[in-house]
XYZ file of C-alpha atoms in Angstrom:
568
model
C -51.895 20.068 -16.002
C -51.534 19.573 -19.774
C -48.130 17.182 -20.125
C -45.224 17.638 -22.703
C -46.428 15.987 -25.922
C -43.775 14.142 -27.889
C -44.527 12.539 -31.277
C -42.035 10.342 -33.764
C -39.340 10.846 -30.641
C -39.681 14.750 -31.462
C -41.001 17.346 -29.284
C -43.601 19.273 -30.858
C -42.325 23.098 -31.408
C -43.953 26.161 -32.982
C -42.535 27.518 -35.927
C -39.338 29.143 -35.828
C -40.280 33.406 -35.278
C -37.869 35.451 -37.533
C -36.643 37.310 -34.352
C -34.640 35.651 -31.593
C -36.849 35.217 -28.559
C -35.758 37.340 -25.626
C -35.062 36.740 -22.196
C -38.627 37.724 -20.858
C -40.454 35.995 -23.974
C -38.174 32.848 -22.318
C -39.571 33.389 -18.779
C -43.151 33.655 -20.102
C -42.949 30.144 -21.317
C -41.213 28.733 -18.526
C -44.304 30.347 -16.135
C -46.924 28.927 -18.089
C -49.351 26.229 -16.904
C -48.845 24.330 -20.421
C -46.175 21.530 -20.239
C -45.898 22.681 -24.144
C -44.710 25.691 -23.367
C -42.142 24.877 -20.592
C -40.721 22.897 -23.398
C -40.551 25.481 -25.600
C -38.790 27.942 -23.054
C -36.376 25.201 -21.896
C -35.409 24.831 -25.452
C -35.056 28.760 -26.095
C -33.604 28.791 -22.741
C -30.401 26.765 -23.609
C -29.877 28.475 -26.445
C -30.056 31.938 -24.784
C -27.491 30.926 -22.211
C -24.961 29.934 -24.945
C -24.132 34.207 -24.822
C -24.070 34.786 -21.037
C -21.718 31.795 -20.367
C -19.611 34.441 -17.994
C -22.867 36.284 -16.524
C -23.238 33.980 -13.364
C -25.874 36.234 -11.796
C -28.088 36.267 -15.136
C -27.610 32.491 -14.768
C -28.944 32.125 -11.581
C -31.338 34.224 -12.740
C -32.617 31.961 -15.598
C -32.047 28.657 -13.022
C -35.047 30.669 -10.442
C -36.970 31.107 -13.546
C -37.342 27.232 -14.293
C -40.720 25.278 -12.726
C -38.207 22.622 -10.379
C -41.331 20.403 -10.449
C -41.293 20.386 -14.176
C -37.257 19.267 -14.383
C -38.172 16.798 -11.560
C -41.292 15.058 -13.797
C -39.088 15.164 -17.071
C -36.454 12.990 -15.223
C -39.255 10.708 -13.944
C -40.826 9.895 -17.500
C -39.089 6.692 -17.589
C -40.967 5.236 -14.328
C -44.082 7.354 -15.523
C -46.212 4.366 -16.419
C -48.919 4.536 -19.279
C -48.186 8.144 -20.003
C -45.101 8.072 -22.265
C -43.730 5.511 -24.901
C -40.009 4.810 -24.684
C -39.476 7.383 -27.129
C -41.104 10.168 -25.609
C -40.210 8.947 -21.883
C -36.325 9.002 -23.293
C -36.677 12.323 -24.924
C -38.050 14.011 -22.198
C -34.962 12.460 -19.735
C -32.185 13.717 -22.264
C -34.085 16.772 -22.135
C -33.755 17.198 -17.945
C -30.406 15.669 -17.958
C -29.388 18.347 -20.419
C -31.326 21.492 -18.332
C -28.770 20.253 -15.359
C -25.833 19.551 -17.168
C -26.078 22.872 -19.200
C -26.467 24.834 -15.518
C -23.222 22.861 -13.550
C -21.149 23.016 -16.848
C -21.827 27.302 -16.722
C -21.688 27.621 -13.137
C -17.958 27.571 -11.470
C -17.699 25.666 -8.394
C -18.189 27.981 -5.727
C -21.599 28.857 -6.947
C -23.157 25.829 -7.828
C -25.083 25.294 -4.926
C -27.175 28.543 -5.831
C -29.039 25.926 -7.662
C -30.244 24.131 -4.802
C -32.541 27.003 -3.874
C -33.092 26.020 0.022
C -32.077 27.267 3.800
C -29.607 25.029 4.045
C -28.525 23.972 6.616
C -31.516 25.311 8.915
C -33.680 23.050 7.009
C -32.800 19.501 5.743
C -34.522 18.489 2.481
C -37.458 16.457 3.814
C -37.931 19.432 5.397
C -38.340 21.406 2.447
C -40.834 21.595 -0.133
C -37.923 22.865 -2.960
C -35.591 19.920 -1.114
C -38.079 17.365 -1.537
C -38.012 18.163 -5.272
C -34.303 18.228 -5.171
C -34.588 14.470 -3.138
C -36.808 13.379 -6.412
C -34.225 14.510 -9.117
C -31.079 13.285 -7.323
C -33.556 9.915 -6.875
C -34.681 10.047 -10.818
C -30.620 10.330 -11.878
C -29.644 7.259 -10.313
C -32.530 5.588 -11.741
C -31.998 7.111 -15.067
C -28.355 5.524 -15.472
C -28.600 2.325 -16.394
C -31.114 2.511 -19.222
C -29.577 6.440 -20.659
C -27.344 6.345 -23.536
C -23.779 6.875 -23.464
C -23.758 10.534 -23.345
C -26.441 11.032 -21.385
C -25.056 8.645 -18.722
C -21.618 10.884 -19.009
C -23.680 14.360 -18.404
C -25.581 12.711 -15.318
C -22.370 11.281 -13.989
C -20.986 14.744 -14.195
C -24.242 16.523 -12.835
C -23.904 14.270 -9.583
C -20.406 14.933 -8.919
C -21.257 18.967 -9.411
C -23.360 18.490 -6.880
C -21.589 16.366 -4.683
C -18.838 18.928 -4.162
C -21.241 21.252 -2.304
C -22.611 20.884 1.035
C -26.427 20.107 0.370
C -25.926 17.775 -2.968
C -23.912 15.793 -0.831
C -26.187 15.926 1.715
C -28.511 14.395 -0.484
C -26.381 11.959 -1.930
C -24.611 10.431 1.019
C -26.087 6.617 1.931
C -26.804 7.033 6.015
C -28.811 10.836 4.339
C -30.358 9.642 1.568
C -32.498 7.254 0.051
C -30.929 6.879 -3.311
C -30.007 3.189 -4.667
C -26.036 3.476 -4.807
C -26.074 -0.443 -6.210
C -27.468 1.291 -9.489
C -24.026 3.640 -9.377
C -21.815 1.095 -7.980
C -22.955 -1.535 -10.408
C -20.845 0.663 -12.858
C -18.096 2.127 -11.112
C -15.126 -0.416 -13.029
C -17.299 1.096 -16.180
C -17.323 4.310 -15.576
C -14.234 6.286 -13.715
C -16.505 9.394 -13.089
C -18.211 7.168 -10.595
C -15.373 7.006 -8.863
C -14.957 11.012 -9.223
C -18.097 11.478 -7.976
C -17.713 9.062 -4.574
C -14.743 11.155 -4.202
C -16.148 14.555 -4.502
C -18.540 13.652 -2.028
C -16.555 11.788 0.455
C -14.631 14.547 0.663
C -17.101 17.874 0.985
C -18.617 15.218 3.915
C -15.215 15.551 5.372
C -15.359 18.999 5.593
C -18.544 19.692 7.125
C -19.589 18.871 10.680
C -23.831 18.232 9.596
C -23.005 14.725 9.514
C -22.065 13.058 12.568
C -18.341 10.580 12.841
C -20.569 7.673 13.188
C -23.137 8.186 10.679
C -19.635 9.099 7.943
C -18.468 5.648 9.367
C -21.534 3.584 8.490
C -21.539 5.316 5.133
C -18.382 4.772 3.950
C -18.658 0.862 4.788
C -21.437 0.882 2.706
C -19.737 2.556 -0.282
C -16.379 0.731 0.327
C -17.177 -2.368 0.945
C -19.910 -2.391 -2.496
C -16.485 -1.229 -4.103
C -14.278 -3.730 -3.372
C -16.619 -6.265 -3.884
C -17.174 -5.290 -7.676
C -13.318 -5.157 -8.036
C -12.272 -8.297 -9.867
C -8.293 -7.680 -10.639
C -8.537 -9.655 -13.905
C -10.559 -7.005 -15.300
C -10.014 -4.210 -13.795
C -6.975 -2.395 -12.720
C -5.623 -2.561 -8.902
C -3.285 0.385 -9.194
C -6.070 2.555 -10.443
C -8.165 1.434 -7.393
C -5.136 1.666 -4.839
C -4.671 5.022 -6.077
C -7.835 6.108 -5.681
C -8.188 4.646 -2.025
C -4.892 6.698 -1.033
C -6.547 9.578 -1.952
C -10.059 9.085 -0.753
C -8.073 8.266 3.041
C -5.749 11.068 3.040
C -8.619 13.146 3.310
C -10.720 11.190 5.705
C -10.489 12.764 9.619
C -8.409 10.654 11.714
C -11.427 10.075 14.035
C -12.797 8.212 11.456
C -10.209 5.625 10.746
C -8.681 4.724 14.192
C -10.452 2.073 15.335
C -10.391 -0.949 12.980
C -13.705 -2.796 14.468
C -15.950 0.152 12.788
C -14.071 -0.291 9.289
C -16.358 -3.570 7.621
C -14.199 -2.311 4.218
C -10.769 -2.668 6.279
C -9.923 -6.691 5.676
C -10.813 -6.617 2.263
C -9.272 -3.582 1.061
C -5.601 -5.320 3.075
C -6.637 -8.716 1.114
C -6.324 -6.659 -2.250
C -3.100 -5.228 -0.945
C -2.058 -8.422 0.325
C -2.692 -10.606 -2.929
C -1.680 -7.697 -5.527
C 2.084 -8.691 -4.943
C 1.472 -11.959 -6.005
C -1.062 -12.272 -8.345
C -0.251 -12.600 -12.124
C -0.836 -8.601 -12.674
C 2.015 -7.755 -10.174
C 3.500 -6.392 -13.259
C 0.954 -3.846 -13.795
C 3.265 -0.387 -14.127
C 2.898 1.495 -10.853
C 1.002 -0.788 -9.044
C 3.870 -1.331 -6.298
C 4.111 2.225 -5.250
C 0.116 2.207 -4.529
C 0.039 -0.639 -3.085
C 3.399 0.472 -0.585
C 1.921 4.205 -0.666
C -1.742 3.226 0.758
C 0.046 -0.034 2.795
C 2.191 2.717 4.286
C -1.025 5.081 5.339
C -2.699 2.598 7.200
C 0.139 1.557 9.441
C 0.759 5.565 10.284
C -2.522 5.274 11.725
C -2.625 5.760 15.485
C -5.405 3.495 17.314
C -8.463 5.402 19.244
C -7.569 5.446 22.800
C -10.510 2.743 23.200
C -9.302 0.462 20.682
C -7.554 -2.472 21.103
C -6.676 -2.878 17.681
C -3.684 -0.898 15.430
C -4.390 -0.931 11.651
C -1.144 -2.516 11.613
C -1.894 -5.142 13.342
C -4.345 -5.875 11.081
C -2.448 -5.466 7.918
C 0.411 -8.229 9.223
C -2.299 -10.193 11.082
C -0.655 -13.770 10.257
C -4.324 -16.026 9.880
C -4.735 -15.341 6.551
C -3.911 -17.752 4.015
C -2.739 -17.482 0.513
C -5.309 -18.119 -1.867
C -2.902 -19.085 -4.573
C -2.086 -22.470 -3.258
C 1.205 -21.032 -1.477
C 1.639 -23.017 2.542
C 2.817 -19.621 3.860
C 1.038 -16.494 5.807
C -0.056 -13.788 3.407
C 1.411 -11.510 5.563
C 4.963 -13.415 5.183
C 4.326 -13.086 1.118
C 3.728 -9.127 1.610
C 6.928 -8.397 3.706
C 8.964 -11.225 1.349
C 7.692 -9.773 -1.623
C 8.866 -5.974 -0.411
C 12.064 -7.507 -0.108
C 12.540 -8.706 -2.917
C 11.402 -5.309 -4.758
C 14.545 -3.483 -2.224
C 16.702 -5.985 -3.568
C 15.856 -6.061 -6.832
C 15.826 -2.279 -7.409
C 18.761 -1.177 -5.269
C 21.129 -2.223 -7.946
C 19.682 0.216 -10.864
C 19.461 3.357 -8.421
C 22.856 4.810 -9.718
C 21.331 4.988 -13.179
C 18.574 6.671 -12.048
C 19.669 9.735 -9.866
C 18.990 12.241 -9.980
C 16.421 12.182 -12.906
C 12.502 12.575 -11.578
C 12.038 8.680 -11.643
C 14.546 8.766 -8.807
C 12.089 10.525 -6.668
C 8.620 8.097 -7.069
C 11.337 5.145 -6.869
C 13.241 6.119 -3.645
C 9.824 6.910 -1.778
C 8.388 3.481 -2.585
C 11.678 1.778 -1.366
C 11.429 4.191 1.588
C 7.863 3.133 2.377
C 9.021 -0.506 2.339
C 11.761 -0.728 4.444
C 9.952 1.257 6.871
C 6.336 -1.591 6.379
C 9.360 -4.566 6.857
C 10.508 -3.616 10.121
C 7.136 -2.430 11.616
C 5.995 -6.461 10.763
C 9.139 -7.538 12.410
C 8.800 -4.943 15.280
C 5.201 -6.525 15.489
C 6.798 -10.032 15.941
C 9.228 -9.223 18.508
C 6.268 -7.073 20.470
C 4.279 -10.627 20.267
C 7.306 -12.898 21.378
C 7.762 -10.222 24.210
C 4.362 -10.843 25.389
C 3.870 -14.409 25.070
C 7.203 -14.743 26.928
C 6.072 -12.885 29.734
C 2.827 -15.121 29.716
C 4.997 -17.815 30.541
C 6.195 -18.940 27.387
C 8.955 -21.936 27.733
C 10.614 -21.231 24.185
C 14.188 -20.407 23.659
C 16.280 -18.814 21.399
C 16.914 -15.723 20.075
C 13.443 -13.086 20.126
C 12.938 -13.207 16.955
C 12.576 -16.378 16.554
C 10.323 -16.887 19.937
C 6.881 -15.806 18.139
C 3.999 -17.792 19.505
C 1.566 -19.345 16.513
C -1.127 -18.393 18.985
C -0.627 -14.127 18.557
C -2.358 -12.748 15.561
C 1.253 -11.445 14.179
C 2.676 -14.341 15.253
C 4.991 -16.654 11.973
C 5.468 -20.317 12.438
C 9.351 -21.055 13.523
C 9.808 -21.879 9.811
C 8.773 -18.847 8.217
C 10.354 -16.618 11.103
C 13.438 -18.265 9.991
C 13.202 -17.567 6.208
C 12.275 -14.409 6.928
C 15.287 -14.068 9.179
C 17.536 -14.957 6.350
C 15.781 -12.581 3.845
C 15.824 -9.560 6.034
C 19.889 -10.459 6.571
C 20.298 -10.583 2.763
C 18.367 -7.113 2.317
C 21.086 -5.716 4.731
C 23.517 -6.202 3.330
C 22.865 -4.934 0.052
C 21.560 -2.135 1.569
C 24.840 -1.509 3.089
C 26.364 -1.875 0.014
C 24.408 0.634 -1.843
C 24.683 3.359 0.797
C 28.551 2.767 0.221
C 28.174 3.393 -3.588
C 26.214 6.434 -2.888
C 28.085 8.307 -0.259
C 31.565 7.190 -2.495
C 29.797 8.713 -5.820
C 29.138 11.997 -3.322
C 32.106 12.101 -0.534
C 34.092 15.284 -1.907
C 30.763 17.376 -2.322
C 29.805 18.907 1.230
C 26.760 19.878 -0.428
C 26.116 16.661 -1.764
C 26.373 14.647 1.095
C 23.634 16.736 2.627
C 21.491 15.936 0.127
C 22.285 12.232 1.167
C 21.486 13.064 4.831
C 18.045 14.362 4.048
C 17.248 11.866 1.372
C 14.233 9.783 2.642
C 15.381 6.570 1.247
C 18.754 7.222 3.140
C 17.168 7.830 6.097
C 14.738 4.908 6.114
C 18.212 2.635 4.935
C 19.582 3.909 8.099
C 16.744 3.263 10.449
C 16.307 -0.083 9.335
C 19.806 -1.080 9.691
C 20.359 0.576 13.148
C 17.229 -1.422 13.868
C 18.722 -4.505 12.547
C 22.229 -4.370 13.775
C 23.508 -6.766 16.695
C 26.768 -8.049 18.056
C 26.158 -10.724 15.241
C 26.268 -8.498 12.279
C 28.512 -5.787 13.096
C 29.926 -6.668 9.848
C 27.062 -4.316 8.186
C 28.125 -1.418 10.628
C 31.710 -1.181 10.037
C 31.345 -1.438 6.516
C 29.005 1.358 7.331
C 31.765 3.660 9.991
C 32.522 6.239 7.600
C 29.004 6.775 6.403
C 27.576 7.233 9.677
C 30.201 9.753 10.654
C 29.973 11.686 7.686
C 25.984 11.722 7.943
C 26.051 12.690 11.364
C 27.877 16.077 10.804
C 24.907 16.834 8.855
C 23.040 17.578 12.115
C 19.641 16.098 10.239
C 17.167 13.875 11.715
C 19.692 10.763 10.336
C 22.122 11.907 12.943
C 20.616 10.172 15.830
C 19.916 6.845 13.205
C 23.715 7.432 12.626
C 24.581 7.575 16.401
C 22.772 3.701 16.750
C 25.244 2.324 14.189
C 28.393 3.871 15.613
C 27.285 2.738 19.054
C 26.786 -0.721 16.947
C 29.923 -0.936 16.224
C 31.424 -0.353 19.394
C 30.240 -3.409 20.806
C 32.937 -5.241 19.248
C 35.113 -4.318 22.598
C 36.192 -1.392 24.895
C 38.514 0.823 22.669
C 37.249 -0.467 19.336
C 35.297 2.568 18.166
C 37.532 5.009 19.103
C 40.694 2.886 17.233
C 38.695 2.731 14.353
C 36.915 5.546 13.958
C 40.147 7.505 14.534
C 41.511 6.211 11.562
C 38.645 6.869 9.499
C 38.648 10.802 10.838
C 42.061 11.000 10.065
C 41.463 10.554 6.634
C 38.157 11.908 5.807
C 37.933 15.032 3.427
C 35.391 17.738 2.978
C 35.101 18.391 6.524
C 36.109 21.040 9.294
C 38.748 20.609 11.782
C 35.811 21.647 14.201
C 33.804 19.017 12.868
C 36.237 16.438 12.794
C 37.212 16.931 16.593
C 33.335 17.011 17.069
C 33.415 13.686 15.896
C 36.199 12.489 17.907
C 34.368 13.272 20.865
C 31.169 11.596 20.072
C 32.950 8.355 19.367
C 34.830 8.526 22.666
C 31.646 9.264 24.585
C 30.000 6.398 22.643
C 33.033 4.090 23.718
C 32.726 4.918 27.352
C 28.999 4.177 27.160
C 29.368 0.841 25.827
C 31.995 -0.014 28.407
C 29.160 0.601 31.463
C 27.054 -1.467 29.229
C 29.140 -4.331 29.408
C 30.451 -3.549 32.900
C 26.542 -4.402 33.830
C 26.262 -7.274 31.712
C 29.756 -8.558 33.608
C 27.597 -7.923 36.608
C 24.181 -9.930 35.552
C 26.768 -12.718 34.733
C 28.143 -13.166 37.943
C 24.944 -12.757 39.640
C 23.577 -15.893 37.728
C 26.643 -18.055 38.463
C 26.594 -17.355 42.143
C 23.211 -17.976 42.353
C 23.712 -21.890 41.135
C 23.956 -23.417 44.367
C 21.070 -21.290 46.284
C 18.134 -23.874 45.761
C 16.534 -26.149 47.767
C 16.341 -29.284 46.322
C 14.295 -31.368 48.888
């Protein structure tokens, strides 16, 4: 077969013809035998399709017409050895990449994989004589990148995420399914952001299909991932872009595939990037604290497989790593102090902010974190509770009881500081939920809005969480909120009904006294709802007084049993 003949970088055409070509005149070209030709019809071709741009069947129609094996040996010239110069090898791989790109760019979504021109899924594509072809062209892109211009490297970039948004192209692109080199594509991806576009679009159609087995998905995202995060380098590139794009690429992953942390090789380093963001020198880097909270946030949500051992979360706070920045401390101690710190830090300019749409990415992000603090310090108490039932000899309060030896263990010290912080973030948490039910207190409708705010709500949990006989300073401070909240008959109400019952552990009586006041003077509410009220407190009175009647009881227990040993 007579090949394409290039000379001075120019394909050779025949003189112009006074009349444009039509669309058969096209297809004879493209059916002839003569390489020549084909070019000649390709070129007509793209010209011709300039009109039809809304005719999708005509389309197709010209895509059928088109020798496969011819696009598939243009897009080879480059590894075509002692047939083309670089010139000619270059031109005739603009000259494929621009066939494809011409056909996805017409084509709408939906009918894109018309081009692929097999029965798939009955057959794969090594299966297939027009699949095989298809195998070779995907192949020839990936090779093509590195050494293709700008633009062309743009069109092929956007010719493999086409086709990775339909069920075969990502078929063929997919590591465990095909045999392309994704270190050529990955080489690139803090280059190029359609990279990342393109891992995404395929990613997700695999998602969506059941042709690929869960552990077959698994071993190909570890290979993508992990080749990912080990071309990130945060001095160059940017960790909230990356973040971002992890959030999304998980949201969409099946929850088969992410509950069992010994499968996920990309797991440690992607929490190391989290881990270090908040305290490397770009911590400043505008939005990077909401992605790093939003996708820190995801992974803990993430329920174990009934066969693992192993909670994401557990992994995330797992205490054996070390800073790398020269800090003596846990990274996971630097995560939860530097969340914290952001609470702390922002709570103060909230007012200035609501109700205006910053409010809204703001108050999530704060959400997210109190809700990441006290899942680490649930974590620790979980761990002291089990190494004290292993017959651990430490004393002192739980919290500070965590054993070195459990992977979410802290060292007494850090416990301690950590202790102090969490105490601080109370109570100007308290605080601010004061200043924002006072700015609200005489609008019924308001204070709903408060109830179902997610920032309230996670402000509530984490204080009922908090609260002991210790700091029952926070919850009186808090009485009024918590009643008012609770008439909103929200999910807050039961969050609401810990703090009252908080409170009430400062003696028999105490609630009731108190809260009675309060009632008496509270506005915007029912009579109905205010005797509702009444009631709850006085239940929540008489409930604390069997509490303490058994604790009375555990006490005397011990003391009689002082003298019941024998000590020969």
């Amino acid at each position: 077969m007579k090949e394409l003949s290039i000379q001075d970088g120019e394909p050779q055409q025949p003189a112009p013809s006074s009349q444009p070509a039509g669309l058969d005149q096209i297809f004879l070209c493209l059916g002839s035998k003569n390489d020549t030709q084909r070019f000649v019809g390709l070129t007509l071709l793209m010209k011709y399709l300039e009109g039809i741009q809304n005719n999708h069947a005509l389309i197709i129609k010209c895509w059928t017409a088109i020798p496969l094996s011819f696009i598939s040996r243009l897009l080879r010239a480059n590894t075509t050895k002692n047939e083309n110069s670089p010139g000619e090898a270059q031109t005739k791989v603009e000259l494929g990449v621009t066939v494809l790109h011409t056909f996805v760019s017409l084509l709408p979504p939906g009918h894109i994989e018309s081009l692929f021109l097999w029965d798939y899924p009955k057959t794969t594509p090594m299966n297939d004589k027009t699949g095989k072809i298809w195998l070779k062209i995907v192949n020839s892109l990936v090779v093509d990148l590195p050494s293709s211009p700008p633009k062309i490297n743009i069109e092929i970039l956007q010719i493999l995420s086409s086709l990775a948004a339909t069920e075969p192209g990502a078929g063929l692109l997919f590591p465990t399914r095909s045999s392309i080199d994704w270190g050529l594509v990955l080489d690139e991806i803090f280059k190029q952001t359609l990279i990342f576009d393109m891992v995404l679009a395929m990613v997700q159609t695999v998602a969506n299909t059941d042709k690929i087995p869960p552990e077959d998905i698994i071993k190909g995202l570890n290979l993508l991932f992990c080749k990912i995060l080990e071309k990130f380098n945060p001095e160059t590139s940017s960790t909230k872009d990356l973040l971002q794009w992890f959030y999304g690429i998980l949201g969409i992953l099946p929850q088969p595939i992410l509950e069992d942390p010994v499968t996920l090789e990309w797991l440690n380093p992607l929490i190391n990037v989290l881990r270090t963001s908040l305290t490397t020198s770009k911590r400043t880097e505008k939005g990077l604290r909401d992605n790093v909270v939003r996708v820190a946030r995801f992974l803990v949500d993430i329920e174990p497989a009934v066969h693992s051992d192993i909670p994401l979360r557990h992994v995330l706070f797992n205490s054996s790593a070390k800073s790398p920045f020269g800090v003596h401390a846990p990274l996971s101690y630097l995560f939860t102090t530097s969340l914290l710190i952001d609470i702390r830090s922002t709570l103060p300019s909230l007012p200035a902010i609501f109700p205006t749409p910053d409010y809204t990415s703001v108050s999530l992000r704060l959400s997210s974190s109190y809700d990441l603090v006290f899942v680490h310090l649930n974590l620790i108490l979980e761990a002291s509770e089990s190494d004290s039932a292993s017959g651990s000899d430490s004393e002192g309060p739980a919290l500070e009881q965590s054993r070195e030896g459990s992977t979410v263990s802290l060292p007494s010290d850090f416990i301690l500081k950590l202790r102090d912080q969490i105490s601080a973030t109370m109570a100007l948490t308290t605080e601010s939920l004061h200043d924002r039910y006072d700015a609200c207190a005489n609008n019924a409708t308001a204070i709903h809005a408060m109830a179902e705010d997610s920032l309230v709500i996670s402000q509530m949990g984490a204080i009922s969480f908090w609260l002991d006989g210790d700091d029952a300073a926070y919850a009186n401070d808090l009485l009024e909120v918590a009643l008012r909240l609770y008439a909103c008959k929200t999910q807050i109400a039961r969050l609401c009904t810990a703090v009252l019952s908080s409170i009430g552990m400062e003696g028999t009586g105490y609630l009731e006294k108190t809260a009675g006041r309060a009632l008496d003077d509270m506005v915007g509410i029912t009579e109905d709802t205010r005797q509702e009220l009444r009631t709850l407190v006085r239940d929540l009175d008489a409930a604390n007084e069997g509490t303490e009647a058994l604790d009375d009881d555990d006490d005397n227990d011990d003391e009689n049993e002082g003298d019941g040993y024998d000590y020969d």
